[in-house]
Short mmCIF file of C-alpha atoms in Angstrom, two decimals:
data_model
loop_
_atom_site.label_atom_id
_atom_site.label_comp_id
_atom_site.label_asym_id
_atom_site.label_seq_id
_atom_site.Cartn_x
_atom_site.Cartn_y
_atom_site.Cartn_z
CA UNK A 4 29.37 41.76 157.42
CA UNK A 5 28.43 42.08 153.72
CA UNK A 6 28.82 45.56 152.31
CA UNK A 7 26.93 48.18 154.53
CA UNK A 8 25.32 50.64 152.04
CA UNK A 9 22.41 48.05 151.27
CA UNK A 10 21.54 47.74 154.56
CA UNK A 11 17.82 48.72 155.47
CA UNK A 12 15.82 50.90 157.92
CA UNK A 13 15.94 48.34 160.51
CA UNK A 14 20.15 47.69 160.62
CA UNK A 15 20.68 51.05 160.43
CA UNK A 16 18.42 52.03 163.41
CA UNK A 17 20.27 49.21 165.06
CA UNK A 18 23.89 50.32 164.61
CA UNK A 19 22.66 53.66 165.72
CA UNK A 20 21.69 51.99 169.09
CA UNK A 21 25.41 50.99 168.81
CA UNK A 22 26.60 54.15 168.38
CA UNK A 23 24.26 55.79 170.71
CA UNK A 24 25.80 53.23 173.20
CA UNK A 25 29.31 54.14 172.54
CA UNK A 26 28.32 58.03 172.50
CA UNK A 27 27.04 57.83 176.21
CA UNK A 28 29.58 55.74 177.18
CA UNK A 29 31.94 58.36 176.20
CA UNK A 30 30.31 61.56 177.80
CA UNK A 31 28.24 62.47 175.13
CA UNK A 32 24.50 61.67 175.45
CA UNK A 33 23.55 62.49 171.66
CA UNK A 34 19.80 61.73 171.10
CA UNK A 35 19.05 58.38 169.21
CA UNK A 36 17.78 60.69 166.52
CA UNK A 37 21.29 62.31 166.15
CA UNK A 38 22.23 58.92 165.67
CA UNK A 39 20.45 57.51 163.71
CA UNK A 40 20.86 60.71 161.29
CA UNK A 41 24.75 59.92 162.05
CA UNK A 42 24.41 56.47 160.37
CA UNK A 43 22.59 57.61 157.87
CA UNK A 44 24.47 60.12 156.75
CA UNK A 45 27.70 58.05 156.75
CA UNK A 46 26.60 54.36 155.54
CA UNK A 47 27.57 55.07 151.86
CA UNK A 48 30.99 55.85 152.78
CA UNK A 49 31.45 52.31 154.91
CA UNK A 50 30.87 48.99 153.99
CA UNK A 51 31.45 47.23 157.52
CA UNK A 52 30.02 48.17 161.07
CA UNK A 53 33.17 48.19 161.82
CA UNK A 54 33.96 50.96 159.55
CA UNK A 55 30.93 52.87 159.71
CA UNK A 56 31.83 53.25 163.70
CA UNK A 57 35.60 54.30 163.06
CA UNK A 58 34.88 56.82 160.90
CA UNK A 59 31.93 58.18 163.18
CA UNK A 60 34.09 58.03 165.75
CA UNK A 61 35.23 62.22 165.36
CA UNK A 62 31.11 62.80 165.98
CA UNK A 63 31.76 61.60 169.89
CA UNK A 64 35.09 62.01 170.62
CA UNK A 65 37.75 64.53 170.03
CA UNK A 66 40.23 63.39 167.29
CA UNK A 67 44.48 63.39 168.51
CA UNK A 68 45.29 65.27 165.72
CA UNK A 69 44.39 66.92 162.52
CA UNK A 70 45.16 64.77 159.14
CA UNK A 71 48.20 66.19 158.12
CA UNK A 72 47.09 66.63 154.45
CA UNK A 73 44.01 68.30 155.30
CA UNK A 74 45.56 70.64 158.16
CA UNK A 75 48.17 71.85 155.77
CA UNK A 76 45.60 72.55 152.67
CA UNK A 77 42.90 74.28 155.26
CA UNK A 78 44.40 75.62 158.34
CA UNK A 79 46.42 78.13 157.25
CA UNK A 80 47.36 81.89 158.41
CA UNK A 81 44.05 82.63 156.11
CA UNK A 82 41.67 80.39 157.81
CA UNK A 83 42.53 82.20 161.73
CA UNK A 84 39.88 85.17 161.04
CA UNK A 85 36.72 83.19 159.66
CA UNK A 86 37.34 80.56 162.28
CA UNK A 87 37.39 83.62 164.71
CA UNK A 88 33.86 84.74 163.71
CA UNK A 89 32.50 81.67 162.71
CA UNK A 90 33.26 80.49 166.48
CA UNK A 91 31.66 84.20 168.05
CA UNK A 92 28.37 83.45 165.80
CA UNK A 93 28.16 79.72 166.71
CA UNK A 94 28.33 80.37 170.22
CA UNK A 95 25.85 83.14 169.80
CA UNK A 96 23.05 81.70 167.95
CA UNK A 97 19.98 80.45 169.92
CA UNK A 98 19.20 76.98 168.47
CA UNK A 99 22.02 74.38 167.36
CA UNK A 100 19.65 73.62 164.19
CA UNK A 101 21.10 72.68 160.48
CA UNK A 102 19.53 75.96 159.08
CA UNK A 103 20.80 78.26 161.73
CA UNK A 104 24.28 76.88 161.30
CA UNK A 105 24.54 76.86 157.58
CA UNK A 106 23.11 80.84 157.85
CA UNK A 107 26.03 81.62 159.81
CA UNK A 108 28.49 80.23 157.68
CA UNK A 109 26.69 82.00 154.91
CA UNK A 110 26.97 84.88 157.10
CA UNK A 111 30.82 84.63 157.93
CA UNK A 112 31.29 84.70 153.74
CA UNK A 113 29.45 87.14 153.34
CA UNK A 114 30.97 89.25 155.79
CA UNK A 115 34.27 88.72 155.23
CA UNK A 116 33.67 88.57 151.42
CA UNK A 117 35.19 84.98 150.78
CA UNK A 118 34.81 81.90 148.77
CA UNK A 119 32.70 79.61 150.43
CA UNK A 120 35.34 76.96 150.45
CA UNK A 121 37.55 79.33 152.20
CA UNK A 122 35.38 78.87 155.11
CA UNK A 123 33.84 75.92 155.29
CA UNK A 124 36.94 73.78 154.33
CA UNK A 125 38.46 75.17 157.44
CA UNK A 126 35.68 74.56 159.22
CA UNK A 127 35.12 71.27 158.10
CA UNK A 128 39.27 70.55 158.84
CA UNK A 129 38.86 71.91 162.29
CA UNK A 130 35.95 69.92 163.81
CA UNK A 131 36.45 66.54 162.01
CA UNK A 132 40.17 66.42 161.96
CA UNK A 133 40.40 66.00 158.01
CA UNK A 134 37.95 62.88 158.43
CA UNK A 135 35.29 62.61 155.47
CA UNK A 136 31.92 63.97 156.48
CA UNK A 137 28.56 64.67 155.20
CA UNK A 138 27.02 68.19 155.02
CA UNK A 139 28.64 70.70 156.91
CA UNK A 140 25.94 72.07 158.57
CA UNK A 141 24.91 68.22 159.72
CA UNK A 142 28.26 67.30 160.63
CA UNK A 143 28.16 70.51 163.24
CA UNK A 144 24.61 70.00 164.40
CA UNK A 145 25.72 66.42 165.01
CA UNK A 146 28.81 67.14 166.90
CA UNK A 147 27.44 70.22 169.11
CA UNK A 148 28.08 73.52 169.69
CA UNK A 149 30.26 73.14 172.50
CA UNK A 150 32.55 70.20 170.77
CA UNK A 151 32.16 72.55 167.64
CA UNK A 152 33.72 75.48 169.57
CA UNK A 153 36.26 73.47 171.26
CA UNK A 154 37.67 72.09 168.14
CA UNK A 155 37.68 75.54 166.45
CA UNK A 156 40.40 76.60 169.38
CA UNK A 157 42.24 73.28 168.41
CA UNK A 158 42.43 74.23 165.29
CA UNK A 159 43.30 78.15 165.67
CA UNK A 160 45.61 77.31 168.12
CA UNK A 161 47.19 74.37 165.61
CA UNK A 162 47.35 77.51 162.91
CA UNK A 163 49.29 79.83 165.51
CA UNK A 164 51.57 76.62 167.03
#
């Protein structure tokens, strides 16, 4: 396949037809410009198609479980009340837009006067599974609010197990 990261407008609009395939096929209807954002955001971190659609895969499909690694560095006893509020604000706010979702988790630090790390690396743990992702607020617009919300109980629940 030749290493993925010089790959032009064209192949990536292409593997997002691919993915936007595989997303449908799996309940989840994303647009083609979710997509297409989706491939964008994660060709420098593949180098095959291959690749690019296994570790894409968390965008469309619920992970089985949390990288261990990751789950016992972020989801901790700590982590339980910003996922709390972060999970009440998300399923409050009107539009599932990047700048809405990065004010909330703003908001939650602020709030709870935290480190932003503190609650985004939770965050980020709880709907990707530990999986490398671009921007946080991306990598939730992409998934949805709903899948977003969903995985947030995964992970609380995975704190209190």
């Amino acid at each position: 396949h030749g290493d993925f990261r010089h790959f032009g407008q064209k192949a990536v609009e292409s593997v997002g037809h691919e993915l936007l395939c595989a997303a449908a096929a799996n309940g989840a209807g994303e647009a083609q410009h979710q997509v297409t954002l989706l491939v964008e955001a994660q060709r420098e971190r593949a180098r095959t198609l291959v690749e690019l659609a296994e570790i894409s895969a968390f965008y469309y499909r619920d992970f089985e479980a949390f990288d261990e690694k990751a789950a016992k560095k972020s989801l901790t006893e700590a982590a339980v009340a910003p996922l709390n509020l972060l999970k009440q604000k998300f399923a409050a706010i009107d539009e599932w837009q990047r700048e809405p979702l990065h004010a909330v988790v703003k908001a939650v630090v602020e709030e709870l006067e935290l480190g932003f790390g503190k609650v985004a690396m939770p965050l980020r743990v709880a709907v990707t599974g530990g999986a490398p992702s671009p921007d946080l607020d991306l990598t939730l617009y992409l998934i949805g609010r709903e899948a977003t919300i969903r995985r947030i109980d995964q992970a609380i629940s995975h704190i209190n197990g």
